[in-house]
mmCIF file of C-alpha atoms in Angstrom:
data_model
loop_
_atom_site.group_PDB
_atom_site.id
_atom_site.type_symbol
_atom_site.label_atom_id
_atom_site.label_comp_id
_atom_site.label_asym_id
_atom_site.label_seq_id
_atom_site.Cartn_x
_atom_site.Cartn_y
_atom_site.Cartn_z
ATOM 1 C CA MET D 173 37.573 9.366 118.376
ATOM 2 C CA GLN D 174 35.898 12.207 120.091
ATOM 3 C CA SER D 175 33.548 14.439 118.170
ATOM 4 C CA VAL D 176 34.230 18.112 118.036
ATOM 5 C CA VAL D 177 31.250 20.329 118.737
ATOM 6 C CA THR D 178 31.188 23.605 116.833
ATOM 7 C CA PHE D 179 28.994 26.557 117.606
ATOM 8 C CA GLU D 180 27.629 28.864 114.915
ATOM 9 C CA LYS D 181 28.230 32.494 115.236
ATOM 10 C CA PRO D 182 24.937 34.165 116.094
ATOM 11 C CA LEU D 183 23.475 36.592 113.566
ATOM 12 C CA PRO D 184 23.413 40.163 114.392
ATOM 13 C CA HIS D 185 20.121 41.590 115.589
ATOM 14 C CA LEU D 186 18.123 43.653 113.032
ATOM 15 C CA SER D 187 16.230 46.716 113.720
ATOM 16 C CA LEU D 188 12.511 46.983 113.122
ATOM 17 C CA SER D 189 12.943 49.168 110.120
ATOM 18 C CA ASP D 190 15.419 46.757 108.615
ATOM 19 C CA TRP D 191 13.045 43.949 109.337
ATOM 20 C CA ASP D 192 10.249 45.811 107.569
ATOM 21 C CA ALA D 193 12.495 46.640 104.594
ATOM 22 C CA ARG D 194 13.585 43.067 104.343
ATOM 23 C CA LEU D 195 9.978 41.906 104.445
ATOM 24 C CA TYR D 196 9.025 44.452 101.801
ATOM 25 C CA GLY D 197 11.941 43.343 99.627
ATOM 26 C CA LEU D 198 10.874 39.732 99.908
ATOM 27 C CA GLN D 199 7.318 40.695 98.991
ATOM 28 C CA VAL D 200 8.516 42.641 95.944
ATOM 29 C CA THR D 201 10.781 39.789 94.933
ATOM 30 C CA ALA D 202 7.994 37.253 95.351
ATOM 31 C CA ASP D 203 5.599 39.462 93.362
ATOM 32 C CA THR D 204 8.192 39.878 90.655
ATOM 33 C CA ARG D 205 8.913 36.195 90.554
ATOM 34 C CA ARG D 206 5.179 35.371 90.418
ATOM 35 C CA ALA D 207 4.710 37.929 87.628
ATOM 36 C CA ASP D 208 7.634 36.481 85.742
ATOM 37 C CA ALA D 209 6.234 32.977 86.215
ATOM 38 C CA PHE D 210 2.814 34.166 85.054
ATOM 39 C CA ASP D 211 4.321 35.856 82.025
ATOM 40 C CA LEU D 212 6.362 32.746 81.297
ATOM 41 C CA ARG D 213 3.305 30.517 81.614
ATOM 42 C CA HIS D 214 1.304 32.874 79.445
ATOM 43 C CA SER D 215 4.023 33.153 76.792
ATOM 44 C CA ALA D 216 4.612 29.400 76.937
ATOM 45 C CA HIS D 217 0.887 28.781 76.545
ATOM 46 C CA GLN D 218 0.745 31.264 73.695
ATOM 47 C CA LEU D 219 3.811 29.707 72.074
ATOM 48 C CA ARG D 220 2.329 26.282 72.468
ATOM 49 C CA ASN D 221 -0.912 27.427 70.857
ATOM 50 C CA GLU D 222 0.858 29.294 68.066
ATOM 51 C CA THR D 223 3.242 26.433 67.298
ATOM 52 C CA ARG D 224 0.418 23.889 67.483
ATOM 53 C CA ILE D 225 -1.738 25.994 65.188
ATOM 54 C CA LYS D 226 1.174 26.669 62.829
ATOM 55 C CA THR D 227 2.135 22.994 62.813
ATOM 56 C CA ASP D 228 -1.451 21.931 62.236
ATOM 57 C CA TRP D 229 -1.905 24.456 59.439
ATOM 58 C CA ASP D 230 1.456 23.542 57.871
ATOM 59 C CA SER D 231 0.510 19.883 58.071
ATOM 60 C CA TYR D 232 -2.931 20.665 56.663
ATOM 61 C CA HIS D 233 -1.535 22.701 53.775
ATOM 62 C CA ASN D 234 1.130 20.121 53.010
ATOM 63 C CA ASN D 235 -1.464 17.350 53.106
ATOM 64 C CA ASN D 236 -3.558 19.369 50.682
ATOM 65 C CA ARG D 237 -0.505 19.887 48.511
ATOM 66 C CA LEU D 238 0.224 16.169 48.628
ATOM 67 C CA ARG D 239 -3.408 15.401 47.771
ATOM 68 C CA ALA D 240 -3.263 17.875 44.879
ATOM 69 C CA ARG D 241 0.008 16.329 43.773
ATOM 70 C CA VAL D 242 -1.465 12.835 43.997
ATOM 71 C CA TYR D 243 -4.507 13.990 42.009
ATOM 72 C CA GLU D 244 -2.317 15.656 39.396
ATOM 73 C CA ILE D 245 -0.126 12.591 39.019
ATOM 74 C CA GLU D 246 -3.218 10.391 38.808
ATOM 75 C CA GLN D 247 -4.601 12.652 36.078
ATOM 76 C CA TRP D 248 -1.354 12.461 34.158
ATOM 77 C CA LYS D 249 -1.211 8.732 34.774
ATOM 78 C CA SER D 250 -4.749 8.359 33.420
ATOM 79 C CA THR D 251 -3.853 10.500 30.405
ATOM 80 C CA LEU D 252 -0.677 8.554 29.674
ATOM 81 C CA GLN D 253 -2.449 5.233 30.254
ATOM 82 C CA GLU D 254 -5.118 6.244 27.761
ATOM 83 C CA LEU D 255 -2.426 7.312 25.310
ATOM 84 C CA LEU D 256 -0.655 3.992 25.843
ATOM 85 C CA GLU D 257 -3.872 2.078 25.129
ATOM 86 C CA ARG D 258 -4.539 4.197 22.038
ATOM 87 C CA LEU D 259 -0.945 3.596 20.993
ATOM 88 C CA ASP D 260 -1.414 -0.165 21.344
ATOM 89 C CA ARG D 261 -4.621 0.004 19.288
ATOM 90 C CA GLU D 262 -2.973 2.136 16.624
ATOM 91 C CA MET D 263 0.015 -0.205 16.481
ATOM 92 C CA ALA D 264 -2.283 -3.205 16.081
ATOM 93 C CA ALA D 265 -4.300 -1.376 13.397
ATOM 94 C CA LEU D 266 -1.114 -0.264 11.622
ATOM 95 C CA LYS D 267 0.266 -3.805 11.693
ATOM 96 C CA GLU D 268 -3.011 -5.061 10.231
ATOM 97 C CA GLU D 269 -2.881 -2.406 7.501
ATOM 98 C CA LYS D 270 0.734 -3.326 6.810
ATOM 99 C CA ALA D 271 -0.197 -7.021 6.602
ATOM 100 C CA SER D 272 -3.063 -6.161 4.218
ATOM 101 C CA THR D 273 -0.687 -4.096 2.094
ATOM 102 C CA GLU D 274 1.832 -6.947 2.029
ATOM 103 C CA ARG D 275 -0.915 -9.357 0.963
ATOM 104 C CA GLU D 276 -1.913 -6.890 -1.753
ATOM 105 C CA LEU D 277 1.754 -6.713 -2.747
ATOM 106 C CA GLU D 278 1.948 -10.489 -2.988
ATOM 107 C CA GLN D 279 -1.200 -10.530 -5.109
ATOM 108 C CA LEU D 280 0.577 -8.286 -7.648
ATOM 109 C CA ASN D 281 2.903 -11.172 -8.499
ATOM 110 C CA MET D 282 0.134 -12.892 -10.449
ATOM 111 C CA PRO D 283 -0.676 -9.891 -12.742
ATOM 112 C CA LEU D 284 3.034 -9.322 -13.216
ATOM 113 C CA LEU D 285 3.617 -12.957 -14.184
ATOM 114 C CA VAL D 286 0.562 -13.092 -16.466
ATOM 115 C CA CYS D 287 1.462 -9.822 -18.194
ATOM 116 C CA SER D 288 5.065 -10.915 -18.754
ATOM 117 C CA GLU D 289 3.895 -14.294 -20.073
ATOM 118 C CA CYS D 290 1.435 -12.607 -22.449
ATOM 119 C CA LEU D 291 4.149 -10.317 -23.802
ATOM 120 C CA SER D 292 6.535 -13.244 -24.174
ATOM 121 C CA ASN D 293 3.927 -15.324 -26.028
ATOM 122 C CA ARG D 294 2.956 -12.436 -28.313
ATOM 123 C CA ASP D 295 6.612 -11.952 -29.192
ATOM 124 C CA GLY D 296 6.408 -15.418 -30.766
ATOM 125 C CA ARG D 297 4.112 -14.194 -33.553
ATOM 126 C CA ARG D 298 5.442 -14.674 -37.049
ATOM 127 C CA SER D 299 6.114 -12.429 -40.040
ATOM 128 C CA THR D 300 3.814 -9.446 -40.489
ATOM 129 C CA GLU D 301 1.768 -10.364 -37.411
ATOM 130 C CA LEU D 302 4.642 -9.267 -35.176
ATOM 131 C CA THR D 303 3.410 -5.661 -34.916
ATOM 132 C CA TYR D 304 3.332 -2.941 -32.262
ATOM 133 C CA ASP D 305 -0.436 -2.938 -32.026
ATOM 134 C CA LEU D 306 -2.628 -1.377 -29.343
ATOM 135 C CA ALA D 307 -2.840 -4.647 -27.418
ATOM 136 C CA ASP D 308 0.960 -4.776 -27.179
ATOM 137 C CA THR D 309 1.058 -1.130 -26.072
ATOM 138 C CA GLU D 310 -1.597 -1.678 -23.397
ATOM 139 C CA LEU D 311 0.159 -4.818 -22.146
ATOM 140 C CA LYS D 312 3.359 -2.820 -21.703
ATOM 141 C CA LYS D 313 1.368 -0.076 -19.964
ATOM 142 C CA GLU D 314 -0.140 -2.692 -17.654
ATOM 143 C CA LEU D 315 3.340 -3.995 -16.892
ATOM 144 C CA CYS D 316 4.461 -0.442 -16.042
ATOM 145 C CA VAL D 317 1.348 0.133 -13.889
ATOM 146 C CA THR D 318 1.948 -3.125 -12.033
ATOM 147 C CA GLU D 319 5.601 -2.265 -11.417
ATOM 148 C CA SER D 320 4.612 1.240 -10.294
ATOM 149 C CA ASN D 321 1.969 -0.155 -7.918
ATOM 150 C CA LYS D 322 4.462 -2.638 -6.553
ATOM 151 C CA LYS D 323 7.048 0.076 -5.904
ATOM 152 C CA MET D 324 4.422 2.325 -4.291
ATOM 153 C CA LEU D 325 3.200 -0.461 -1.977
ATOM 154 C CA ILE D 326 6.771 -1.414 -1.075
ATOM 155 C CA ASP D 327 7.471 2.206 -0.107
ATOM 156 C CA ARG D 328 4.277 2.304 1.972
ATOM 157 C CA CYS D 329 5.215 -0.950 3.742
ATOM 158 C CA GLN D 330 8.678 0.442 4.461
ATOM 159 C CA SER D 331 7.129 3.608 5.917
ATOM 160 C CA ALA D 332 4.772 1.486 8.026
ATOM 161 C CA TRP D 333 7.694 -0.602 9.315
ATOM 162 C CA GLU D 334 9.626 2.538 10.265
ATOM 163 C CA LYS D 335 6.540 4.003 11.935
ATOM 164 C CA ILE D 336 6.017 0.798 13.951
ATOM 165 C CA ASN D 337 9.598 1.061 15.208
ATOM 166 C CA LYS D 338 9.003 4.688 16.211
ATOM 167 C CA LEU D 339 5.808 3.676 17.988
ATOM 168 C CA GLU D 340 7.739 1.004 19.877
ATOM 169 C CA VAL D 341 10.176 3.685 21.067
ATOM 170 C CA VAL D 342 7.305 5.989 22.093
ATOM 171 C CA LYS D 343 5.575 3.090 23.841
ATOM 172 C CA PHE D 344 8.759 2.314 25.782
ATOM 173 C CA LYS D 345 9.044 5.960 26.860
ATOM 174 C CA LEU D 346 5.396 6.046 27.892
ATOM 175 C CA GLN D 347 5.732 2.830 29.885
ATOM 176 C CA LEU D 348 8.888 4.139 31.559
ATOM 177 C CA ASP D 349 7.164 7.405 32.470
ATOM 178 C CA LEU D 350 4.094 5.507 33.695
ATOM 179 C CA ASN D 351 6.288 3.318 35.876
ATOM 180 C CA ASP D 352 7.955 6.422 37.331
ATOM 181 C CA LYS D 353 4.577 8.022 37.964
ATOM 182 C CA ASN D 354 3.242 4.859 39.613
ATOM 183 C CA GLU D 355 6.256 4.754 41.891
ATOM 184 C CA ALA D 356 6.002 8.495 42.663
ATOM 185 C CA LEU D 357 2.269 8.119 43.238
ATOM 186 C CA GLN D 358 2.829 5.302 45.697
ATOM 187 C CA ILE D 359 5.463 7.334 47.547
ATOM 188 C CA ASP D 360 3.206 10.400 47.739
ATOM 189 C CA LYS D 361 0.276 8.305 48.965
ATOM 190 C CA ASP D 362 2.457 6.726 51.630
ATOM 191 C CA MET D 363 3.676 10.169 52.711
ATOM 192 C CA LEU D 364 0.091 11.433 52.744
ATOM 193 C CA ASN D 365 -0.885 8.627 55.114
ATOM 194 C CA LEU D 366 2.200 9.247 57.277
ATOM 195 C CA ASP D 367 1.626 11.111 60.567
ATOM 196 C CA LYS D 368 3.410 11.681 63.907
ATOM 197 C CA ASP D 369 1.938 8.542 65.371
ATOM 198 C CA CYS D 370 3.540 6.265 62.794
ATOM 199 C CA ALA D 371 6.376 4.020 63.885
ATOM 200 C CA ASN D 372 8.691 4.507 60.923
ATOM 201 C CA ILE D 373 9.505 8.189 61.444
ATOM 202 C CA THR D 374 13.056 9.180 62.385
ATOM 203 C CA TYR D 375 15.415 12.101 62.202
ATOM 204 C CA LYS D 376 17.133 12.388 58.824
ATOM 205 C CA THR D 377 20.521 13.823 58.145
ATOM 206 C CA ASP D 378 20.341 16.960 56.033
ATOM 207 C CA SER D 379 16.688 16.534 55.122
ATOM 208 C CA LEU D 380 16.629 19.925 53.404
ATOM 209 C CA LYS D 381 19.154 18.983 50.751
ATOM 210 C CA ASN D 382 18.067 18.840 47.097
ATOM 211 C CA PRO D 383 18.791 15.573 45.236
ATOM 212 C CA LYS D 384 21.080 15.929 42.247
ATOM 213 C CA ARG D 385 18.386 14.708 39.821
ATOM 214 C CA MET D 386 15.716 17.061 41.147
ATOM 215 C CA ILE D 387 14.100 19.351 38.577
ATOM 216 C CA THR D 388 11.677 22.205 38.931
ATOM 217 C CA TYR D 389 7.924 21.808 38.668
ATOM 218 C CA ASP D 390 7.856 23.736 35.387
ATOM 219 C CA GLN D 391 10.497 21.423 33.933
ATOM 220 C CA TRP D 392 8.504 18.390 35.101
ATOM 221 C CA LEU D 393 5.349 19.816 33.544
ATOM 222 C CA ASP D 394 7.197 20.570 30.301
ATOM 223 C CA LYS D 395 8.504 16.996 30.166
ATOM 224 C CA CYS D 396 5.004 15.592 30.730
ATOM 225 C CA GLU D 397 3.571 17.871 28.065
ATOM 226 C CA SER D 398 6.365 16.956 25.653
ATOM 227 C CA ILE D 399 5.756 13.224 26.166
ATOM 228 C CA LYS D 400 2.022 13.735 25.679
ATOM 229 C CA LYS D 401 2.612 15.854 22.551
ATOM 230 C CA MET D 402 5.058 13.286 21.177
ATOM 231 C CA ALA D 403 2.519 10.495 21.675
ATOM 232 C CA MET D 404 -0.308 12.560 20.162
ATOM 233 C CA ASP D 405 1.822 13.504 17.151
ATOM 234 C CA GLU D 406 2.783 9.888 16.580
ATOM 235 C CA LEU D 407 -0.868 8.846 16.862
ATOM 236 C CA GLN D 408 -1.874 11.456 14.273
ATOM 237 C CA ASP D 409 0.968 10.384 11.967
ATOM 238 C CA THR D 410 -0.051 6.748 12.416
ATOM 239 C CA LEU D 411 -3.652 7.568 11.533
ATOM 240 C CA ARG D 412 -2.545 9.423 8.408
ATOM 241 C CA LEU D 413 -0.217 6.562 7.497
ATOM 242 C CA ARG D 414 -3.025 4.005 7.896
ATOM 243 C CA GLU D 415 -5.237 6.125 5.674
ATOM 244 C CA ALA D 416 -2.377 6.423 3.179
ATOM 245 C CA LEU D 417 -1.967 2.626 3.184
ATOM 246 C CA PHE D 418 -5.688 2.118 2.621
ATOM 247 C CA VAL D 419 -5.781 4.745 -0.146
ATOM 248 C CA ALA D 420 -2.635 3.309 -1.758
ATOM 249 C CA ARG D 421 -4.148 -0.172 -1.859
ATOM 250 C CA GLY D 422 -7.392 1.130 -3.327
ATOM 251 C CA ARG D 423 -5.570 3.325 -5.831
ATOM 252 C CA ALA D 424 -3.289 0.488 -6.915
ATOM 253 C CA ARG D 425 -6.248 -1.893 -7.198
ATOM 254 C CA ASN D 426 -8.329 0.577 -9.205
ATOM 255 C CA ALA D 427 -5.452 1.562 -11.494
ATOM 256 C CA LEU D 428 -4.620 -2.068 -12.216
ATOM 257 C CA ARG D 429 -8.311 -2.949 -12.678
ATOM 258 C CA ALA D 430 -8.805 -0.082 -15.145
ATOM 259 C CA GLN D 431 -5.651 -0.936 -17.078
ATOM 260 C CA THR D 432 -6.598 -4.630 -17.085
ATOM 261 C CA ASP D 433 -9.999 -3.792 -18.547
ATOM 262 C CA VAL D 434 -8.395 -1.630 -21.253
ATOM 263 C CA THR D 435 -5.855 -4.357 -22.050
ATOM 264 C CA ASN D 436 -8.547 -7.040 -22.234
ATOM 265 C CA TYR D 437 -10.618 -4.800 -24.499
ATOM 266 C CA MET D 438 -7.644 -4.217 -26.801
ATOM 267 C CA LEU D 439 -6.880 -7.943 -26.880
ATOM 268 C CA ARG D 440 -10.502 -8.738 -27.742
ATOM 269 C CA ARG D 441 -10.438 -6.019 -30.383
ATOM 270 C CA ARG D 442 -7.196 -7.416 -31.789
ATOM 271 C CA ILE D 443 -8.712 -10.907 -31.822
ATOM 272 C CA TYR D 444 -11.753 -9.520 -33.629
ATOM 273 C CA ASP D 445 -9.583 -7.725 -36.203
ATOM 274 C CA THR D 446 -7.459 -10.843 -36.683
ATOM 275 C CA GLN D 447 -10.552 -13.027 -37.078
ATOM 276 C CA ARG D 448 -11.994 -10.602 -39.602
ATOM 277 C CA ALA D 449 -8.700 -10.529 -41.545
ATOM 278 C CA ARG D 450 -8.484 -14.318 -41.351
ATOM 279 C CA ASN D 451 -12.033 -14.693 -42.627
ATOM 280 C CA GLU D 452 -11.239 -12.271 -45.429
ATOM 281 C CA LEU D 453 -8.114 -14.249 -46.318
ATOM 282 C CA GLU D 454 -10.012 -17.535 -46.201
ATOM 283 C CA TRP D 455 -12.606 -16.068 -48.558
ATOM 284 C CA GLN D 456 -9.855 -14.754 -50.832
ATOM 285 C CA LYS D 457 -8.129 -18.118 -50.765
ATOM 286 C CA MET D 458 -11.372 -19.888 -51.588
ATOM 287 C CA LYS D 459 -12.003 -17.496 -54.487
ATOM 288 C CA MET D 460 -8.405 -17.929 -55.617
ATOM 289 C CA GLU D 461 -8.769 -21.674 -55.648
ATOM 290 C CA GLU D 462 -12.054 -21.388 -57.563
ATOM 291 C CA ASN D 463 -10.443 -19.064 -60.124
ATOM 292 C CA MET D 464 -7.436 -21.355 -60.343
ATOM 293 C CA ASP D 465 -9.708 -24.306 -61.011
ATOM 294 C CA LYS D 466 -11.612 -22.351 -63.655
ATOM 295 C CA LEU D 467 -8.382 -21.056 -65.178
ATOM 296 C CA SER D 468 -6.935 -24.558 -65.162
ATOM 297 C CA THR D 469 -10.001 -25.752 -67.049
ATOM 298 C CA GLU D 470 -9.665 -22.821 -69.431
ATOM 299 C CA LEU D 471 -5.980 -23.621 -69.939
ATOM 300 C CA LYS D 472 -6.860 -27.191 -70.756
ATOM 301 C CA THR D 473 -9.475 -25.983 -73.219
ATOM 302 C CA LEU D 474 -7.050 -23.498 -74.776
ATOM 303 C CA GLY D 475 -4.446 -26.236 -75.078
ATOM 304 C CA GLU D 476 -6.905 -28.436 -76.863
ATOM 305 C CA GLN D 477 -7.896 -25.569 -79.175
ATOM 306 C CA PHE D 478 -4.258 -24.772 -79.774
ATOM 307 C CA ALA D 479 -3.508 -28.379 -80.688
ATOM 308 C CA ASP D 480 -6.574 -28.440 -82.951
ATOM 309 C CA LYS D 481 -5.464 -25.243 -84.706
ATOM 310 C CA VAL D 482 -1.943 -26.615 -85.118
ATOM 311 C CA ASN D 483 -3.311 -29.718 -86.775
ATOM 312 C CA ALA D 484 -5.559 -27.587 -88.982
ATOM 313 C CA LEU D 485 -2.540 -25.461 -89.973
ATOM 314 C CA LYS D 486 -0.627 -28.595 -90.815
ATOM 315 C CA VAL D 487 -3.487 -29.727 -93.003
ATOM 316 C CA ALA D 488 -3.668 -26.366 -94.809
ATOM 317 C CA GLU D 489 0.098 -26.130 -95.291
ATOM 318 C CA THR D 490 0.210 -29.738 -96.498
ATOM 319 C CA ARG D 491 -2.503 -28.936 -99.002
ATOM 320 C CA LEU D 492 -0.639 -25.874 -100.263
ATOM 321 C CA GLU D 493 2.635 -27.732 -100.438
ATOM 322 C CA THR D 494 1.114 -30.710 -102.231
ATOM 323 C CA ARG D 495 -0.850 -28.555 -104.742
ATOM 324 C CA GLY D 496 2.435 -26.872 -105.622
ATOM 325 C CA TYR D 497 3.442 -30.045 -107.337
ATOM 326 C CA ARG D 498 0.673 -29.824 -109.940
ATOM 327 C CA PRO D 499 2.054 -30.279 -113.500
ATOM 328 C CA GLY D 500 2.016 -27.850 -116.373
ATOM 329 C CA ILE D 501 -0.629 -25.308 -116.645
ATOM 330 C CA GLU D 502 -2.565 -26.957 -113.873
ATOM 331 C CA LEU D 503 -0.321 -25.091 -111.389
ATOM 332 C CA ALA D 504 -2.640 -22.136 -111.412
ATOM 333 C CA GLY D 505 -3.525 -19.706 -108.553
ATOM 334 C CA ASP D 506 -7.112 -20.629 -108.426
ATOM 335 C CA GLU D 507 -9.616 -19.854 -105.712
ATOM 336 C CA ALA D 508 -8.660 -22.990 -103.818
ATOM 337 C CA ASP D 509 -5.043 -21.827 -103.677
ATOM 338 C CA ILE D 510 -6.113 -18.374 -102.607
ATOM 339 C CA GLY D 511 -8.467 -19.828 -100.002
ATOM 340 C CA LEU D 512 -5.784 -22.189 -98.634
ATOM 341 C CA LYS D 513 -3.295 -19.349 -98.330
ATOM 342 C CA GLU D 514 -5.897 -17.216 -96.576
ATOM 343 C CA GLU D 515 -6.671 -20.138 -94.305
ATOM 344 C CA VAL D 516 -2.978 -20.601 -93.473
ATOM 345 C CA ARG D 517 -2.614 -16.920 -92.656
ATOM 346 C CA ASN D 518 -5.737 -16.994 -90.509
ATOM 347 C CA LEU D 519 -4.633 -20.159 -88.718
ATOM 348 C CA ARG D 520 -1.196 -18.737 -88.048
ATOM 349 C CA GLU D 521 -2.800 -15.587 -86.617
ATOM 350 C CA THR D 522 -5.181 -17.707 -84.579
ATOM 351 C CA ILE D 523 -2.348 -19.879 -83.282
ATOM 352 C CA ARG D 524 -0.373 -16.755 -82.339
ATOM 353 C CA GLN D 525 -3.363 -15.342 -80.515
ATOM 354 C CA LEU D 526 -3.981 -18.666 -78.795
ATOM 355 C CA GLN D 527 -0.299 -18.879 -77.854
ATOM 356 C CA ASP D 528 -0.403 -15.362 -76.411
ATOM 357 C CA LYS D 529 -3.550 -16.205 -74.548
ATOM 358 C CA LEU D 530 -2.011 -19.427 -73.250
ATOM 359 C CA ASP D 531 1.078 -17.573 -72.075
ATOM 360 C CA CYS D 532 -1.099 -14.940 -70.401
ATOM 361 C CA ALA D 533 -3.285 -17.606 -68.846
ATOM 362 C CA LYS D 534 -0.257 -19.506 -67.529
ATOM 363 C CA ALA D 535 1.219 -16.304 -66.153
ATOM 364 C CA THR D 536 -2.092 -15.489 -64.540
ATOM 365 C CA TYR D 537 -2.330 -18.996 -63.123
ATOM 366 C CA ASN D 538 1.204 -18.763 -61.754
ATOM 367 C CA ALA D 539 0.377 -15.374 -60.236
ATOM 368 C CA LEU D 540 -2.781 -16.833 -58.731
ATOM 369 C CA GLU D 541 -0.827 -19.747 -57.357
ATOM 370 C CA ALA D 542 1.875 -17.474 -55.889
ATOM 371 C CA THR D 543 -0.767 -15.231 -54.357
ATOM 372 C CA SER D 544 -2.563 -18.284 -52.999
ATOM 373 C CA ILE D 545 0.674 -19.454 -51.380
ATOM 374 C CA LYS D 546 1.205 -16.023 -49.842
ATOM 375 C CA ILE D 547 -2.370 -16.005 -48.616
ATOM 376 C CA ALA D 548 -1.893 -19.478 -47.142
ATOM 377 C CA ILE D 549 1.280 -18.370 -45.350
ATOM 378 C CA ASP D 550 -0.398 -15.208 -44.092
ATOM 379 C CA LEU D 551 -3.427 -17.234 -43.075
ATOM 380 C CA ASN D 552 -1.229 -19.595 -41.058
ATOM 381 C CA ASP D 553 0.442 -16.587 -39.413
ATOM 382 C CA LYS D 554 -2.934 -15.110 -38.565
ATOM 383 C CA ASN D 555 -4.163 -18.415 -37.172
ATOM 384 C CA GLN D 556 -1.042 -18.633 -35.040
ATOM 385 C CA SER D 557 -1.468 -14.998 -33.930
ATOM 386 C CA LEU D 558 -5.151 -15.611 -33.218
ATOM 387 C CA GLU D 559 -4.294 -18.674 -31.171
ATOM 388 C CA THR D 560 -1.654 -16.685 -29.254
ATOM 389 C CA ASP D 561 -4.028 -13.805 -28.463
ATOM 390 C CA THR D 562 -6.821 -16.207 -27.516
ATOM 391 C CA ARG D 563 -4.483 -18.067 -25.183
ATOM 392 C CA ALA D 564 -3.325 -14.751 -23.708
ATOM 393 C CA LEU D 565 -6.942 -13.723 -23.104
ATOM 394 C CA GLU D 566 -7.632 -17.088 -21.462
ATOM 395 C CA MET D 567 -4.566 -16.640 -19.257
ATOM 396 C CA ARG D 568 -5.802 -13.231 -18.217
ATOM 397 C CA ALA D 569 -9.072 -14.729 -16.998
ATOM 398 C CA ALA D 570 -7.187 -15.513 -13.767
ATOM 399 C CA LEU D 571 -6.942 -11.754 -13.149
ATOM 400 C CA GLU D 572 -10.711 -11.308 -13.074
ATOM 401 C CA PRO D 573 -11.992 -10.716 -9.514
ATOM 402 C CA LYS D 574 -14.044 -13.485 -8.020
ATOM 403 C CA ARG D 575 -17.670 -12.465 -7.918
ATOM 404 C CA ALA D 576 -19.696 -13.367 -4.851
ATOM 405 C CA GLN D 577 -22.591 -15.721 -5.405
ATOM 406 C CA GLY D 578 -25.721 -16.557 -3.465
ATOM 407 C CA THR D 579 -25.647 -15.711 0.233
ATOM 408 C CA ASP D 580 -22.215 -14.098 0.084
ATOM 409 C CA LYS D 581 -23.466 -11.641 -2.516
ATOM 410 C CA ASN D 582 -26.490 -10.777 -0.364
ATOM 411 C CA LEU D 583 -24.266 -10.225 2.690
ATOM 412 C CA ILE D 584 -22.030 -7.869 0.728
ATOM 413 C CA LEU D 585 -24.986 -5.929 -0.651
ATOM 414 C CA ALA D 586 -26.471 -5.637 2.840
ATOM 415 C CA SER D 587 -23.085 -4.613 4.355
ATOM 416 C CA MET D 588 -23.297 -7.491 6.842
ATOM 417 C CA ALA D 589 -20.288 -9.526 5.752
ATOM 418 C CA ASP D 590 -18.322 -8.560 8.890
ATOM 419 C CA GLU D 591 -21.201 -9.396 11.247
ATOM 420 C CA VAL D 592 -21.620 -13.021 10.183
ATOM 421 C CA PRO D 593 -18.923 -15.425 11.423
ATOM 422 C CA ASN D 594 -16.968 -17.388 8.848
ATOM 423 C CA VAL D 595 -17.717 -21.096 9.075
ATOM 424 C CA GLU D 596 -14.950 -23.279 7.698
ATOM 425 C CA ASN D 597 -15.765 -26.803 6.675
#
């Protein structure tokens, strides 16, 4: 193939003025373009400086905000951690107080059993000894005090159990909030250490969106304050409850100790009164037996005198009857006849008096014997009552507190019992 040669059309010739105008136009255009380039470089440099400064300041302020946020979360974490530790200590102390109260409650079973046994034994008294005396009244009061103490301690233990459950709930909430704060703290620290040179930075889709669970700062602060206030309130309630448990145990112990002392005093007083009455009855019985012996001797003597007077009357009447058979004028009312008749009348009067005295003496003896029997019965009742009260007092010796001896007593007096370890053999 043959190439085709084309010739360009020559440009028209310009005049000198046109050439100068064109040169001037190119100069103006070049100056304008250089000015525009200068302005663009200047504005670009200014923009770069402004954006760099703004970015640096924004990064600086946000880093400060993150540091402040990390510090605030750490402060709240420290506060909640301290509250959690205090809560654990209070729970342990409350459980110990509850265990002490339960032990005190178990120890009330012995006074209750002893008091019931004493009342049951004293109900076995016989006859007139079965009385509503002061000892019986105080025993019933002690039973009421023991039941009241038991009910009070049971209520306190129930309150402590409910409070422990509430503390468990508060502890769970605190731990949950602490876990959230630890996780948030770790995230904020990681973001604080994150910069533009890190490898794990990428574009995120819709990074300005707000998560559905996001709350305001004031709401977050209110929730933190509410959790702190809840924990503080529970700690104060726990402290008051522990004090109430301690006071309840002391009050129950003191009330029972005072009532036990009064009951023991009344039992000892009743034993003393019974012993005095028994001694009086024994003396009366002894005197009765002495009088009965003397009266028995007197009755024997009166019987002998009565028999002697009867025989004497028989002799006198026989004399009178026999002298009535005298013959003739010999049957005369002489002094012997008058004397015998007087003797018969006197003997009959004497026999009547002796008979009356014998009847009175026998009646008196029978009365003495009946009274002696009554005294013996009453004496047996009093001995049985005395034995019952003495046994009751011996049973109540188990309620007396054990007194420290030797070194233990010295440690208690010196308030060093808790500082010396217990050595078990």
